[in-house]
């Protein structure tokens, strides 16, 4: 194992707890953003987003909510993960990915 591979492995191990915390933060932030966006959409039932097994929502509402929620989660997760990796690199000099 070369020195670069060893330091990259160490960086990955050191970053794991940070990545876990970042995942929890990104999930919470994405959930809050989704709720705020959903409240502003012109659906009949705006208070809560529909769940797949709720019969009082039509398929379009359920699929729209799922697509929006998934896209927001992926966007926020990528943003938080990238920011955490950059901060980690500034502190340690090593990129935790790759």
Short mmCIF file of N, CA, C and O in Angstrom, two decimals:
data_model
loop_
_atom_site.label_atom_id
_atom_site.label_comp_id
_atom_site.label_asym_id
_atom_site.label_seq_id
_atom_site.Cartn_x
_atom_site.Cartn_y
_atom_site.Cartn_z
N UNK A 1 0.86 -1.18 0.00
CA UNK A 1 0.00 0.00 0.00
C UNK A 1 0.90 1.23 0.00
O UNK A 1 1.80 1.35 0.81
N UNK A 2 0.62 2.15 -0.88
CA UNK A 2 1.44 3.36 -0.95
C UNK A 2 1.04 4.34 0.14
O UNK A 2 -0.01 4.18 0.78
N UNK A 3 1.86 5.33 0.34
CA UNK A 3 1.61 6.34 1.36
C UNK A 3 0.32 7.10 1.07
O UNK A 3 -0.46 7.40 1.96
N UNK A 4 0.07 7.42 -0.22
CA UNK A 4 -1.15 8.15 -0.60
C UNK A 4 -2.40 7.31 -0.30
O UNK A 4 -3.38 7.81 0.21
N UNK A 5 -2.34 6.00 -0.62
CA UNK A 5 -3.49 5.13 -0.35
C UNK A 5 -3.74 5.02 1.14
O UNK A 5 -4.88 5.01 1.59
N UNK A 6 -2.66 4.95 1.93
CA UNK A 6 -2.79 4.84 3.38
C UNK A 6 -3.41 6.09 3.97
O UNK A 6 -4.30 6.01 4.82
N UNK A 7 -2.95 7.25 3.51
CA UNK A 7 -3.51 8.50 4.05
C UNK A 7 -4.96 8.68 3.61
O UNK A 7 -5.78 9.21 4.36
N UNK A 8 -5.30 8.25 2.39
CA UNK A 8 -6.68 8.35 1.91
C UNK A 8 -7.58 7.43 2.72
O UNK A 8 -8.70 7.81 3.07
N UNK A 9 -7.11 6.24 3.06
CA UNK A 9 -7.89 5.32 3.89
C UNK A 9 -8.10 5.92 5.28
O UNK A 9 -9.19 5.84 5.84
N UNK A 10 -7.06 6.53 5.83
CA UNK A 10 -7.18 7.17 7.14
C UNK A 10 -8.19 8.31 7.09
O UNK A 10 -8.99 8.48 8.00
N UNK A 11 -8.14 9.08 6.02
CA UNK A 11 -9.07 10.20 5.88
C UNK A 11 -10.50 9.68 5.81
O UNK A 11 -11.41 10.27 6.42
N UNK A 12 -10.71 8.60 5.08
CA UNK A 12 -12.06 8.03 4.98
C UNK A 12 -12.56 7.58 6.36
O UNK A 12 -13.72 7.80 6.71
N UNK A 13 -11.70 6.94 7.13
CA UNK A 13 -12.10 6.47 8.46
C UNK A 13 -12.38 7.64 9.40
O UNK A 13 -13.32 7.60 10.18
N UNK A 14 -11.54 8.66 9.34
CA UNK A 14 -11.76 9.83 10.19
C UNK A 14 -13.03 10.59 9.81
O UNK A 14 -13.68 11.20 10.66
N UNK A 15 -13.37 10.55 8.53
CA UNK A 15 -14.53 11.30 8.05
C UNK A 15 -15.86 10.59 8.34
O UNK A 15 -16.90 11.23 8.35
N UNK A 16 -15.83 9.30 8.59
CA UNK A 16 -17.09 8.54 8.78
C UNK A 16 -18.03 9.15 9.82
O UNK A 16 -19.22 9.30 9.54
N UNK A 17 -17.57 9.48 11.02
CA UNK A 17 -18.51 10.08 11.98
C UNK A 17 -19.05 11.42 11.50
O UNK A 17 -20.22 11.74 11.72
N UNK A 18 -18.21 12.19 10.82
CA UNK A 18 -18.65 13.47 10.28
C UNK A 18 -19.71 13.24 9.21
O UNK A 18 -20.72 13.93 9.15
N UNK A 19 -19.46 12.26 8.35
CA UNK A 19 -20.42 11.94 7.29
C UNK A 19 -21.76 11.49 7.86
O UNK A 19 -22.82 11.83 7.33
N UNK A 20 -21.72 10.74 8.95
CA UNK A 20 -22.95 10.28 9.59
C UNK A 20 -23.75 11.46 10.13
O UNK A 20 -24.96 11.56 9.91
N UNK A 21 -23.08 12.37 10.80
CA UNK A 21 -23.76 13.56 11.33
C UNK A 21 -24.30 14.41 10.17
O UNK A 21 -25.43 14.90 10.23
N UNK A 22 -23.50 14.54 9.11
CA UNK A 22 -23.96 15.30 7.94
C UNK A 22 -25.22 14.67 7.33
O UNK A 22 -26.11 15.38 6.88
N UNK A 23 -25.28 13.36 7.31
CA UNK A 23 -26.47 12.68 6.77
C UNK A 23 -27.71 12.99 7.60
O UNK A 23 -28.79 13.22 7.06
N UNK A 24 -27.55 12.97 8.92
CA UNK A 24 -28.69 13.29 9.79
C UNK A 24 -29.13 14.74 9.60
O UNK A 24 -30.33 15.02 9.52
N UNK A 25 -28.17 15.63 9.49
CA UNK A 25 -28.49 17.05 9.28
C UNK A 25 -29.19 17.24 7.94
O UNK A 25 -30.21 17.93 7.85
N UNK A 26 -28.65 16.62 6.89
CA UNK A 26 -29.23 16.82 5.56
C UNK A 26 -30.65 16.26 5.49
O UNK A 26 -31.52 16.85 4.87
N UNK A 27 -30.90 15.13 6.15
CA UNK A 27 -32.25 14.58 6.17
C UNK A 27 -33.24 15.50 6.87
O UNK A 27 -34.36 15.72 6.39
N UNK A 28 -32.81 16.07 7.99
CA UNK A 28 -33.68 16.99 8.73
C UNK A 28 -33.94 18.26 7.93
O UNK A 28 -35.09 18.73 7.85
N UNK A 29 -32.89 18.81 7.34
CA UNK A 29 -33.06 20.03 6.55
C UNK A 29 -33.95 19.78 5.34
O UNK A 29 -34.86 20.57 5.04
N UNK A 30 -33.72 18.68 4.65
CA UNK A 30 -34.53 18.36 3.47
C UNK A 30 -36.00 18.18 3.86
O UNK A 30 -36.89 18.62 3.13
N UNK A 31 -36.25 17.55 5.00
CA UNK A 31 -37.63 17.39 5.47
C UNK A 31 -38.31 18.72 5.74
O UNK A 31 -39.47 18.92 5.37
N UNK A 32 -37.58 19.63 6.37
CA UNK A 32 -38.15 20.96 6.66
C UNK A 32 -38.42 21.74 5.37
O UNK A 32 -39.46 22.37 5.23
N UNK A 33 -37.47 21.68 4.44
CA UNK A 33 -37.64 22.39 3.17
C UNK A 33 -38.84 21.82 2.41
O UNK A 33 -39.66 22.56 1.86
N UNK A 34 -38.93 20.49 2.38
CA UNK A 34 -40.05 19.85 1.68
C UNK A 34 -41.39 20.28 2.26
O UNK A 34 -42.33 20.61 1.52
N UNK A 35 -41.51 20.29 3.57
CA UNK A 35 -42.78 20.69 4.21
C UNK A 35 -43.16 22.11 3.84
O UNK A 35 -44.33 22.40 3.59
N UNK A 36 -42.17 23.01 3.82
CA UNK A 36 -42.46 24.40 3.48
C UNK A 36 -42.88 24.54 2.02
O UNK A 36 -43.80 25.29 1.70
N UNK A 37 -42.22 23.83 1.14
CA UNK A 37 -42.58 23.88 -0.28
C UNK A 37 -43.97 23.28 -0.50
O UNK A 37 -44.79 23.83 -1.22
N UNK A 38 -44.23 22.15 0.13
CA UNK A 38 -45.52 21.48 -0.05
C UNK A 38 -46.68 22.36 0.39
O UNK A 38 -47.73 22.39 -0.23
N UNK A 39 -46.51 23.11 1.47
CA UNK A 39 -47.56 24.00 1.97
C UNK A 39 -47.92 25.08 0.96
O UNK A 39 -49.03 25.58 0.94
N UNK A 40 -46.97 25.44 0.10
CA UNK A 40 -47.18 26.53 -0.85
C UNK A 40 -47.71 26.05 -2.21
O UNK A 40 -48.01 26.85 -3.08
N UNK A 41 -47.80 24.75 -2.39
CA UNK A 41 -48.30 24.22 -3.66
C UNK A 41 -49.82 24.24 -3.67
O UNK A 41 -50.47 24.15 -2.63
N UNK A 42 -50.42 24.32 -4.85
CA UNK A 42 -51.88 24.47 -4.95
C UNK A 42 -52.66 23.15 -4.85
O UNK A 42 -53.56 22.90 -5.63
N UNK A 43 -52.31 22.30 -3.90
CA UNK A 43 -53.07 21.06 -3.72
C UNK A 43 -54.25 21.32 -2.81
O UNK A 43 -54.24 22.23 -2.00
N UNK A 44 -55.22 20.46 -2.91
CA UNK A 44 -56.41 20.58 -2.07
C UNK A 44 -56.05 20.35 -0.59
O UNK A 44 -56.52 21.04 0.29
N UNK A 45 -55.22 19.35 -0.32
CA UNK A 45 -54.78 19.03 1.05
C UNK A 45 -53.33 19.49 1.20
O UNK A 45 -52.42 18.74 0.96
N UNK A 46 -53.14 20.72 1.61
CA UNK A 46 -51.79 21.26 1.65
C UNK A 46 -51.07 21.06 2.97
O UNK A 46 -49.87 21.18 3.04
N UNK A 47 -51.78 20.76 4.03
CA UNK A 47 -51.15 20.71 5.34
C UNK A 47 -50.06 19.64 5.43
O UNK A 47 -48.96 19.91 5.86
N UNK A 48 -50.38 18.45 5.04
CA UNK A 48 -49.41 17.35 5.08
C UNK A 48 -49.29 16.73 3.70
O UNK A 48 -50.27 16.58 2.98
N UNK A 49 -48.09 16.33 3.36
CA UNK A 49 -47.87 15.66 2.08
C UNK A 49 -48.52 14.27 2.13
O UNK A 49 -48.57 13.64 3.19
N UNK A 50 -49.00 13.81 1.01
CA UNK A 50 -49.66 12.51 1.00
C UNK A 50 -48.68 11.36 1.17
O UNK A 50 -47.54 11.42 0.72
N UNK A 51 -49.15 10.35 1.82
CA UNK A 51 -48.40 9.10 1.95
C UNK A 51 -49.01 8.12 0.95
O UNK A 51 -50.18 8.23 0.58
N UNK A 52 -48.25 7.17 0.51
CA UNK A 52 -48.68 6.26 -0.55
C UNK A 52 -49.95 5.48 -0.19
O UNK A 52 -50.75 5.17 -1.06
N UNK A 53 -50.17 5.19 1.06
CA UNK A 53 -51.31 4.36 1.46
C UNK A 53 -52.53 5.17 1.90
O UNK A 53 -53.51 4.60 2.35
N UNK A 54 -52.49 6.49 1.76
CA UNK A 54 -53.65 7.30 2.13
C UNK A 54 -54.61 7.38 0.95
O UNK A 54 -54.24 7.85 -0.13
N UNK A 55 -55.84 6.95 1.17
CA UNK A 55 -56.80 6.85 0.07
C UNK A 55 -57.41 8.19 -0.34
O UNK A 55 -57.98 8.29 -1.42
N UNK A 56 -57.29 9.22 0.50
CA UNK A 56 -57.91 10.49 0.14
C UNK A 56 -57.05 11.34 -0.81
O UNK A 56 -57.43 12.45 -1.15
N UNK A 57 -55.92 10.82 -1.26
CA UNK A 57 -55.08 11.51 -2.24
C UNK A 57 -55.09 10.71 -3.53
O UNK A 57 -55.09 9.47 -3.51
N UNK A 58 -55.06 11.42 -4.67
CA UNK A 58 -55.00 10.69 -5.94
C UNK A 58 -53.54 10.35 -6.25
O UNK A 58 -52.61 10.82 -5.61
N UNK A 59 -53.36 9.51 -7.25
CA UNK A 59 -52.04 9.01 -7.60
C UNK A 59 -51.10 10.15 -8.00
O UNK A 59 -49.92 10.15 -7.64
N UNK A 60 -51.60 11.15 -8.70
CA UNK A 60 -50.77 12.28 -9.10
C UNK A 60 -50.20 13.03 -7.92
O UNK A 60 -49.03 13.43 -7.94
N UNK A 61 -51.01 13.24 -6.89
CA UNK A 61 -50.53 13.93 -5.70
C UNK A 61 -49.47 13.10 -4.98
O UNK A 61 -48.45 13.63 -4.54
N UNK A 62 -49.71 11.82 -4.86
CA UNK A 62 -48.76 10.94 -4.17
C UNK A 62 -47.43 10.90 -4.91
O UNK A 62 -46.36 11.04 -4.32
N UNK A 63 -47.49 10.73 -6.24
CA UNK A 63 -46.26 10.66 -7.02
C UNK A 63 -45.53 12.00 -7.07
O UNK A 63 -44.29 12.05 -7.03
N UNK A 64 -46.27 13.08 -7.13
CA UNK A 64 -45.65 14.41 -7.12
C UNK A 64 -44.92 14.64 -5.80
O UNK A 64 -43.79 15.15 -5.79
N UNK A 65 -45.56 14.28 -4.71
CA UNK A 65 -44.93 14.45 -3.40
C UNK A 65 -43.67 13.59 -3.29
O UNK A 65 -42.63 14.07 -2.81
N UNK A 66 -43.75 12.35 -3.74
CA UNK A 66 -42.59 11.46 -3.66
C UNK A 66 -41.43 11.96 -4.53
O UNK A 66 -40.27 11.94 -4.11
N UNK A 67 -41.73 12.42 -5.73
CA UNK A 67 -40.69 12.91 -6.63
C UNK A 67 -40.03 14.17 -6.07
O UNK A 67 -38.80 14.30 -6.08
N UNK A 68 -40.83 15.09 -5.57
CA UNK A 68 -40.29 16.32 -5.00
C UNK A 68 -39.45 16.03 -3.76
O UNK A 68 -38.35 16.55 -3.60
N UNK A 69 -39.96 15.16 -2.92
CA UNK A 69 -39.25 14.82 -1.69
C UNK A 69 -37.91 14.13 -2.02
O UNK A 69 -36.88 14.46 -1.42
N UNK A 70 -37.92 13.22 -2.97
CA UNK A 70 -36.69 12.54 -3.35
C UNK A 70 -35.67 13.47 -3.97
O UNK A 70 -34.47 13.41 -3.64
N UNK A 71 -36.12 14.35 -4.84
CA UNK A 71 -35.21 15.30 -5.48
C UNK A 71 -34.61 16.27 -4.45
O UNK A 71 -33.40 16.54 -4.48
N UNK A 72 -35.43 16.76 -3.54
CA UNK A 72 -34.93 17.67 -2.50
C UNK A 72 -33.94 16.97 -1.58
O UNK A 72 -32.91 17.54 -1.22
N UNK A 73 -34.25 15.74 -1.21
CA UNK A 73 -33.34 15.01 -0.33
C UNK A 73 -31.99 14.81 -1.00
O UNK A 73 -30.95 15.05 -0.40
N UNK A 74 -32.00 14.39 -2.27
CA UNK A 74 -30.74 14.18 -2.99
C UNK A 74 -29.95 15.48 -3.13
O UNK A 74 -28.73 15.49 -2.96
N UNK A 75 -30.64 16.57 -3.44
CA UNK A 75 -29.99 17.87 -3.59
C UNK A 75 -29.35 18.32 -2.29
O UNK A 75 -28.16 18.70 -2.25
N UNK A 76 -30.12 18.29 -1.20
CA UNK A 76 -29.61 18.76 0.09
C UNK A 76 -28.49 17.84 0.58
O UNK A 76 -27.47 18.31 1.10
N UNK A 77 -28.63 16.53 0.40
CA UNK A 77 -27.59 15.59 0.83
C UNK A 77 -26.29 15.85 0.08
O UNK A 77 -25.22 15.89 0.69
N UNK A 78 -26.36 16.05 -1.23
CA UNK A 78 -25.16 16.34 -2.01
C UNK A 78 -24.52 17.65 -1.55
O UNK A 78 -23.29 17.74 -1.43
N UNK A 79 -25.34 18.65 -1.29
CA UNK A 79 -24.83 19.95 -0.84
C UNK A 79 -24.12 19.83 0.51
O UNK A 79 -23.01 20.33 0.68
N UNK A 80 -24.75 19.15 1.46
CA UNK A 80 -24.17 19.00 2.79
C UNK A 80 -22.95 18.09 2.75
O UNK A 80 -21.92 18.39 3.38
N UNK A 81 -23.01 16.99 2.01
CA UNK A 81 -21.86 16.09 1.90
C UNK A 81 -20.65 16.79 1.29
O UNK A 81 -19.52 16.65 1.76
N UNK A 82 -20.89 17.53 0.23
CA UNK A 82 -19.79 18.23 -0.43
C UNK A 82 -19.20 19.30 0.48
O UNK A 82 -17.98 19.45 0.57
N UNK A 83 -20.05 20.03 1.17
CA UNK A 83 -19.57 21.05 2.11
C UNK A 83 -18.77 20.43 3.25
O UNK A 83 -17.72 20.95 3.65
N UNK A 84 -19.24 19.31 3.76
CA UNK A 84 -18.51 18.62 4.83
C UNK A 84 -17.17 18.10 4.36
O UNK A 84 -16.17 18.18 5.08
N UNK A 85 -17.12 17.57 3.15
CA UNK A 85 -15.87 17.06 2.59
C UNK A 85 -14.87 18.20 2.38
O UNK A 85 -13.68 18.05 2.67
N UNK A 86 -15.35 19.33 1.90
CA UNK A 86 -14.46 20.48 1.69
C UNK A 86 -13.93 21.01 3.03
O UNK A 86 -12.75 21.35 3.14
N UNK A 87 -14.78 21.08 4.03
CA UNK A 87 -14.34 21.53 5.35
C UNK A 87 -13.31 20.56 5.92
O UNK A 87 -12.29 20.97 6.50
N UNK A 88 -13.56 19.26 5.76
CA UNK A 88 -12.63 18.24 6.22
C UNK A 88 -11.28 18.39 5.52
O UNK A 88 -10.22 18.30 6.14
N UNK A 89 -11.32 18.66 4.22
CA UNK A 89 -10.08 18.82 3.46
C UNK A 89 -9.31 20.06 3.93
O UNK A 89 -8.09 20.03 4.04
N UNK A 90 -10.01 21.13 4.23
CA UNK A 90 -9.34 22.34 4.71
C UNK A 90 -8.66 22.09 6.06
O UNK A 90 -7.58 22.61 6.33
N UNK A 91 -9.31 21.29 6.90
CA UNK A 91 -8.75 21.02 8.23
C UNK A 91 -7.61 20.01 8.21
O UNK A 91 -6.64 20.15 8.95
N UNK A 92 -7.74 18.98 7.37
CA UNK A 92 -6.76 17.89 7.40
C UNK A 92 -5.82 17.86 6.21
O UNK A 92 -4.79 17.20 6.26
N UNK A 93 -6.20 18.51 5.13
CA UNK A 93 -5.39 18.45 3.91
C UNK A 93 -5.69 17.22 3.07
O UNK A 93 -5.07 17.03 2.02
N UNK A 94 -6.60 16.37 3.50
CA UNK A 94 -6.96 15.14 2.78
C UNK A 94 -8.41 15.19 2.36
O UNK A 94 -9.27 15.62 3.12
N UNK A 95 -8.68 14.73 1.15
CA UNK A 95 -10.06 14.61 0.67
C UNK A 95 -10.60 13.28 1.15
O UNK A 95 -9.98 12.24 0.94
N UNK A 96 -11.77 13.26 1.80
CA UNK A 96 -12.28 12.01 2.39
C UNK A 96 -12.89 11.04 1.39
O UNK A 96 -13.18 9.90 1.73
N UNK A 97 -13.07 11.45 0.17
CA UNK A 97 -13.68 10.56 -0.83
C UNK A 97 -12.64 9.84 -1.64
O UNK A 97 -11.59 9.48 -1.16
N UNK A 98 -12.93 9.67 -2.91
CA UNK A 98 -12.07 9.00 -3.89
C UNK A 98 -11.81 7.60 -3.53
O UNK A 98 -11.32 6.89 -2.98
#
